[in-house]
C-alpha cells in the first residue's frame, strides 16, 4: 500500500487528535524552518522552538548566558535584545550554542504538531535531506506537510516549499497524493526555476523586502545546499517538565 502525502495550508488547521502515528514536516520558508536548517548546519548544538518572546526569555534563564543564542522575530520585526532570525547571518551567533528561537508562525507550528509520531522542519535549503529521512523503511505512516502560514493566513511560499518537498519524495518512492498535495506539486513544477520570484512576490516576501531583507529571500531560495535533518526530540528536564528541541 502506498504511503499517503497530504498538505495542510496553515498551522491553525492542525488537529492534535488526528496526528497520532503520522509523520509531520513543517514549512516556514520565510523564515523559521530555513533559519533552523541554517543554525544546525552552522554548528548549533540544538534549536529550541518556543511559542513567544516570554517563553524564550524564561527558557534562557535556565542556561548560562554564553551557552545560548536568543534568536527571534514577531510579525517580521526582530525582538529587542534578540539576534535576527536571518539564515544568511546566523552563523556568527550559533556555533556550539543552544539556539532559543521565537517566531510568529514556524515555531508555533512545530508546537502545534507535538502529538505526531515524528516532526521535521524542512525548507528549500534542506528539502532533499529531510525527504530522504522521511522515506526510511521504519517510517510507514501518512506524511503530513504543514504550511505554517502567517497569522491564520495561507502563504504561497510555504505551498511552494511543500511542492518542492513532494518532488523530492517522488524521486525516492511512490506515494499517493491527495488533491492538496497535487496542487502543491503543480505549483512547484510550474515555477520550478523561479523560486526567488515566487518567494519575493508572496505577501511575506513583500513584507521582508520592505523591511530590508531582500538578500534573505535569495539566500533561502537555494535548493538542496544543506544536509541537516532537523527532527523534534523531547527532553525531560530536572523538574519533570518536558521540552522539545530540534537536532
Short mmCIF file of C-alpha atoms in Angstrom, two decimals:
data_model
loop_
_atom_site.label_atom_id
_atom_site.label_comp_id
_atom_site.label_asym_id
_atom_site.label_seq_id
_atom_site.Cartn_x
_atom_site.Cartn_y
_atom_site.Cartn_z
CA UNK A 1 0.00 0.00 0.00
CA UNK A 2 1.35 3.44 -0.95
CA UNK A 3 2.05 5.93 1.78
CA UNK A 4 -0.17 8.99 1.61
CA UNK A 5 1.05 12.58 1.40
CA UNK A 6 -1.30 15.39 2.38
CA UNK A 7 -0.76 19.14 2.68
CA UNK A 8 -2.32 21.41 5.29
CA UNK A 9 -2.41 25.03 4.22
CA UNK A 10 -1.93 26.71 7.61
CA UNK A 11 -0.94 25.63 11.10
CA UNK A 12 -4.30 26.57 12.58
CA UNK A 13 -5.87 23.63 10.72
CA UNK A 14 -3.77 21.07 12.60
CA UNK A 15 -5.90 18.84 14.83
CA UNK A 16 -3.98 17.11 17.62
CA UNK A 17 -6.34 14.11 17.65
CA UNK A 18 -5.53 13.37 14.00
CA UNK A 19 -1.75 13.46 14.39
CA UNK A 20 -1.22 10.16 16.17
CA UNK A 21 1.07 7.86 14.18
CA UNK A 22 1.76 10.46 11.50
CA UNK A 23 4.99 11.96 10.21
CA UNK A 24 4.72 15.76 10.07
CA UNK A 25 7.00 18.07 8.11
CA UNK A 26 6.76 21.78 8.93
CA UNK A 27 7.43 24.51 6.35
CA UNK A 28 8.00 28.15 7.15
CA UNK A 29 10.18 29.09 4.22
CA UNK A 30 10.26 32.79 5.20
CA UNK A 31 11.93 32.23 7.55
CA UNK A 32 11.70 29.92 10.57
CA UNK A 33 12.41 26.49 9.09
CA UNK A 34 15.11 27.99 6.86
CA UNK A 35 16.66 29.57 9.96
CA UNK A 36 16.52 26.26 11.84
CA UNK A 37 18.28 24.47 8.99
CA UNK A 38 20.93 27.20 8.77
CA UNK A 39 21.57 27.22 12.53
CA UNK A 40 22.09 23.47 12.75
CA UNK A 41 24.17 23.39 9.57
CA UNK A 42 26.38 26.15 11.00
CA UNK A 43 27.17 24.33 14.22
CA UNK A 44 24.37 24.98 16.72
CA UNK A 45 24.03 22.23 19.31
CA UNK A 46 20.25 22.30 19.09
CA UNK A 47 17.35 24.64 18.40
CA UNK A 48 14.63 25.08 20.99
CA UNK A 49 11.47 26.40 19.29
CA UNK A 50 9.25 28.48 21.56
CA UNK A 51 5.82 30.00 21.11
CA UNK A 52 6.62 33.58 22.03
CA UNK A 53 9.11 36.06 23.47
CA UNK A 54 8.08 35.44 27.08
CA UNK A 55 8.71 31.71 26.79
CA UNK A 56 12.06 32.39 25.12
CA UNK A 57 13.23 34.65 27.93
CA UNK A 58 12.09 32.14 30.57
CA UNK A 59 13.95 29.32 28.82
CA UNK A 60 17.06 31.49 28.62
CA UNK A 61 17.13 31.82 32.42
CA UNK A 62 17.84 28.08 32.73
CA UNK A 63 21.15 28.42 30.83
CA UNK A 64 24.36 30.34 31.32
CA UNK A 65 24.45 33.42 29.05
CA UNK A 66 27.37 32.10 27.00
CA UNK A 67 25.59 28.79 26.32
CA UNK A 68 22.72 30.22 24.29
CA UNK A 69 21.76 32.45 21.40
CA UNK A 70 18.38 34.15 21.66
CA UNK A 71 17.01 34.49 18.14
CA UNK A 72 13.58 35.75 17.17
CA UNK A 73 11.04 37.97 15.48
CA UNK A 74 7.44 38.95 15.91
CA UNK A 75 5.42 39.91 12.85
CA UNK A 76 8.57 40.34 10.81
CA UNK A 77 10.46 42.58 13.22
CA UNK A 78 13.41 41.39 15.30
CA UNK A 79 12.59 41.12 19.00
CA UNK A 80 14.54 43.62 21.11
CA UNK A 81 17.66 42.02 22.57
CA UNK A 82 17.45 39.01 20.23
CA UNK A 83 19.56 38.20 17.17
CA UNK A 84 17.92 38.48 13.76
CA UNK A 85 16.46 35.14 12.61
CA UNK A 86 18.33 35.60 9.33
CA UNK A 87 19.65 32.34 7.81
CA UNK A 88 22.44 34.15 5.95
CA UNK A 89 23.93 35.78 9.07
CA UNK A 90 23.09 33.35 11.86
CA UNK A 91 26.42 31.52 11.64
CA UNK A 92 28.26 34.17 13.65
CA UNK A 93 25.94 33.70 16.65
CA UNK A 94 25.22 29.97 16.96
CA UNK A 95 28.46 27.96 16.86
CA UNK A 96 28.40 25.38 19.72
CA UNK A 97 25.38 27.05 21.30
CA UNK A 98 21.79 26.19 22.07
CA UNK A 99 19.56 28.41 19.96
CA UNK A 100 16.30 29.54 21.53
CA UNK A 101 14.12 30.55 18.60
CA UNK A 102 10.87 32.50 18.78
CA UNK A 103 8.94 33.28 15.59
CA UNK A 104 5.42 34.36 14.76
CA UNK A 105 4.48 31.23 12.86
CA UNK A 106 7.05 28.49 12.29
CA UNK A 107 7.97 27.72 15.89
CA UNK A 108 4.27 27.83 16.81
CA UNK A 109 3.53 25.31 14.05
CA UNK A 110 6.17 22.95 15.44
CA UNK A 111 4.47 23.05 18.84
CA UNK A 112 1.07 22.51 17.22
CA UNK A 113 2.40 19.26 15.71
CA UNK A 114 3.60 17.96 19.07
CA UNK A 115 1.30 14.89 19.07
CA UNK A 116 2.67 13.46 15.82
CA UNK A 117 4.94 10.41 15.82
CA UNK A 118 7.74 12.27 14.03
CA UNK A 119 8.14 16.01 13.38
CA UNK A 120 10.70 17.51 10.99
CA UNK A 121 11.47 21.06 9.87
CA UNK A 122 12.14 21.49 6.14
CA UNK A 123 12.96 24.28 3.75
CA UNK A 124 14.24 24.65 0.22
CA UNK A 125 17.75 24.60 1.69
CA UNK A 126 17.48 21.06 3.08
CA UNK A 127 14.44 19.55 1.36
CA UNK A 128 16.24 16.58 -0.18
CA UNK A 129 17.92 15.58 3.09
CA UNK A 130 14.63 15.64 5.02
CA UNK A 131 12.82 13.78 2.22
CA UNK A 132 15.44 11.03 2.38
CA UNK A 133 14.87 10.68 6.14
CA UNK A 134 11.10 10.56 5.71
CA UNK A 135 11.48 7.77 3.15
CA UNK A 136 13.33 5.43 5.52
CA UNK A 137 11.69 1.98 5.81
CA UNK A 138 10.95 2.46 9.52
CA UNK A 139 8.61 5.33 8.71
CA UNK A 140 5.48 3.99 7.06
CA UNK A 141 2.92 6.49 8.31
CA UNK A 142 0.96 9.15 6.48
CA UNK A 143 3.19 12.10 5.69
CA UNK A 144 1.52 15.38 6.62
CA UNK A 145 3.13 18.52 5.19
CA UNK A 146 2.19 21.59 7.18
CA UNK A 147 2.44 25.07 5.70
CA UNK A 148 2.87 27.35 8.71
CA UNK A 149 1.14 30.28 7.06
CA UNK A 150 1.10 33.74 8.56
CA UNK A 151 -1.24 34.64 11.42
CA UNK A 152 -4.04 32.30 10.25
CA UNK A 153 -3.47 33.11 6.56
CA UNK A 154 -2.23 30.82 3.79
CA UNK A 155 1.27 31.58 2.48
CA UNK A 156 2.30 31.00 -1.13
CA UNK A 157 5.95 30.34 -0.32
CA UNK A 158 5.13 27.53 2.09
CA UNK A 159 2.99 25.74 -0.50
CA UNK A 160 5.84 26.11 -2.98
CA UNK A 161 8.21 24.60 -0.41
CA UNK A 162 5.81 21.71 0.17
CA UNK A 163 5.62 21.15 -3.59
CA UNK A 164 9.40 21.03 -3.83
CA UNK A 165 9.48 18.55 -0.97
CA UNK A 166 6.92 16.32 -2.70
CA UNK A 167 9.05 16.33 -5.83
CA UNK A 168 11.99 15.16 -3.67
CA UNK A 169 9.86 12.39 -2.14
CA UNK A 170 8.70 11.16 -5.55
CA UNK A 171 12.30 10.79 -6.71
CA UNK A 172 12.79 8.26 -3.92
CA UNK A 173 9.48 6.39 -3.62
CA UNK A 174 5.93 6.18 -4.92
CA UNK A 175 3.31 7.96 -2.84
CA UNK A 176 -0.42 8.53 -3.02
CA UNK A 177 -1.01 12.29 -3.22
CA UNK A 178 -4.18 13.97 -2.00
CA UNK A 179 -5.55 16.84 -4.08
CA UNK A 180 -3.88 19.35 -1.77
CA UNK A 181 -0.55 17.59 -2.30
CA UNK A 182 -1.11 17.53 -6.06
CA UNK A 183 -1.84 21.27 -6.01
CA UNK A 184 1.44 21.94 -4.20
CA UNK A 185 3.37 19.81 -6.67
CA UNK A 186 1.73 21.50 -9.67
CA UNK A 187 2.62 24.94 -8.28
CA UNK A 188 6.21 23.88 -7.80
CA UNK A 189 6.54 22.36 -11.26
CA UNK A 190 5.09 25.49 -12.87
CA UNK A 191 7.68 27.70 -11.13
CA UNK A 192 10.49 25.19 -10.51
CA UNK A 193 13.14 27.56 -11.84
CA UNK A 194 11.64 30.75 -10.38
CA UNK A 195 11.96 30.21 -6.65
CA UNK A 196 13.28 33.72 -5.96
CA UNK A 197 10.37 35.30 -7.82
CA UNK A 198 7.76 33.15 -6.06
CA UNK A 199 9.20 33.96 -2.64
CA UNK A 200 9.70 37.64 -3.40
CA UNK A 201 6.14 38.17 -4.64
CA UNK A 202 4.44 36.38 -1.77
CA UNK A 203 2.86 38.57 0.92
CA UNK A 204 5.56 37.72 3.45
CA UNK A 205 8.23 38.19 0.79
CA UNK A 206 6.94 41.67 0.05
CA UNK A 207 6.96 42.47 3.77
CA UNK A 208 10.54 41.22 4.18
CA UNK A 209 11.60 43.25 1.16
CA UNK A 210 10.04 46.34 2.71
CA UNK A 211 11.97 45.67 5.94
CA UNK A 212 15.25 45.35 4.04
CA UNK A 213 15.58 41.56 3.98
CA UNK A 214 15.65 41.02 0.21
CA UNK A 215 19.02 39.27 0.45
CA UNK A 216 17.49 36.68 2.77
CA UNK A 217 14.94 35.74 0.11
CA UNK A 218 17.74 35.00 -2.34
CA UNK A 219 19.61 33.03 0.31
CA UNK A 220 16.71 30.74 1.31
CA UNK A 221 15.53 30.19 -2.28
CA UNK A 222 18.50 27.89 -2.95
CA UNK A 223 17.67 24.20 -3.09
CA UNK A 224 19.48 21.26 -1.54
CA UNK A 225 22.51 23.09 -0.17
CA UNK A 226 22.25 21.76 3.41
CA UNK A 227 22.46 18.17 4.63
CA UNK A 228 20.92 18.67 8.08
CA UNK A 229 17.68 16.93 9.04
CA UNK A 230 16.10 18.91 11.92
CA UNK A 231 13.96 16.48 13.89
CA UNK A 232 11.98 17.15 17.05
CA UNK A 233 13.17 15.30 20.13
CA UNK A 234 11.65 15.52 23.58
CA UNK A 235 13.84 16.09 26.63
CA UNK A 236 12.90 15.59 30.27
CA UNK A 237 14.10 18.43 32.47
CA UNK A 238 15.21 18.01 36.09
CA UNK A 239 11.92 19.49 37.30
CA UNK A 240 9.97 16.88 35.34
CA UNK A 241 8.90 19.31 32.64
CA UNK A 242 9.14 18.12 29.04
CA UNK A 243 10.84 20.32 26.45
CA UNK A 244 11.03 19.89 22.70
CA UNK A 245 14.07 20.75 20.63
CA UNK A 246 15.37 20.14 17.11
CA UNK A 247 18.62 18.35 16.47
#
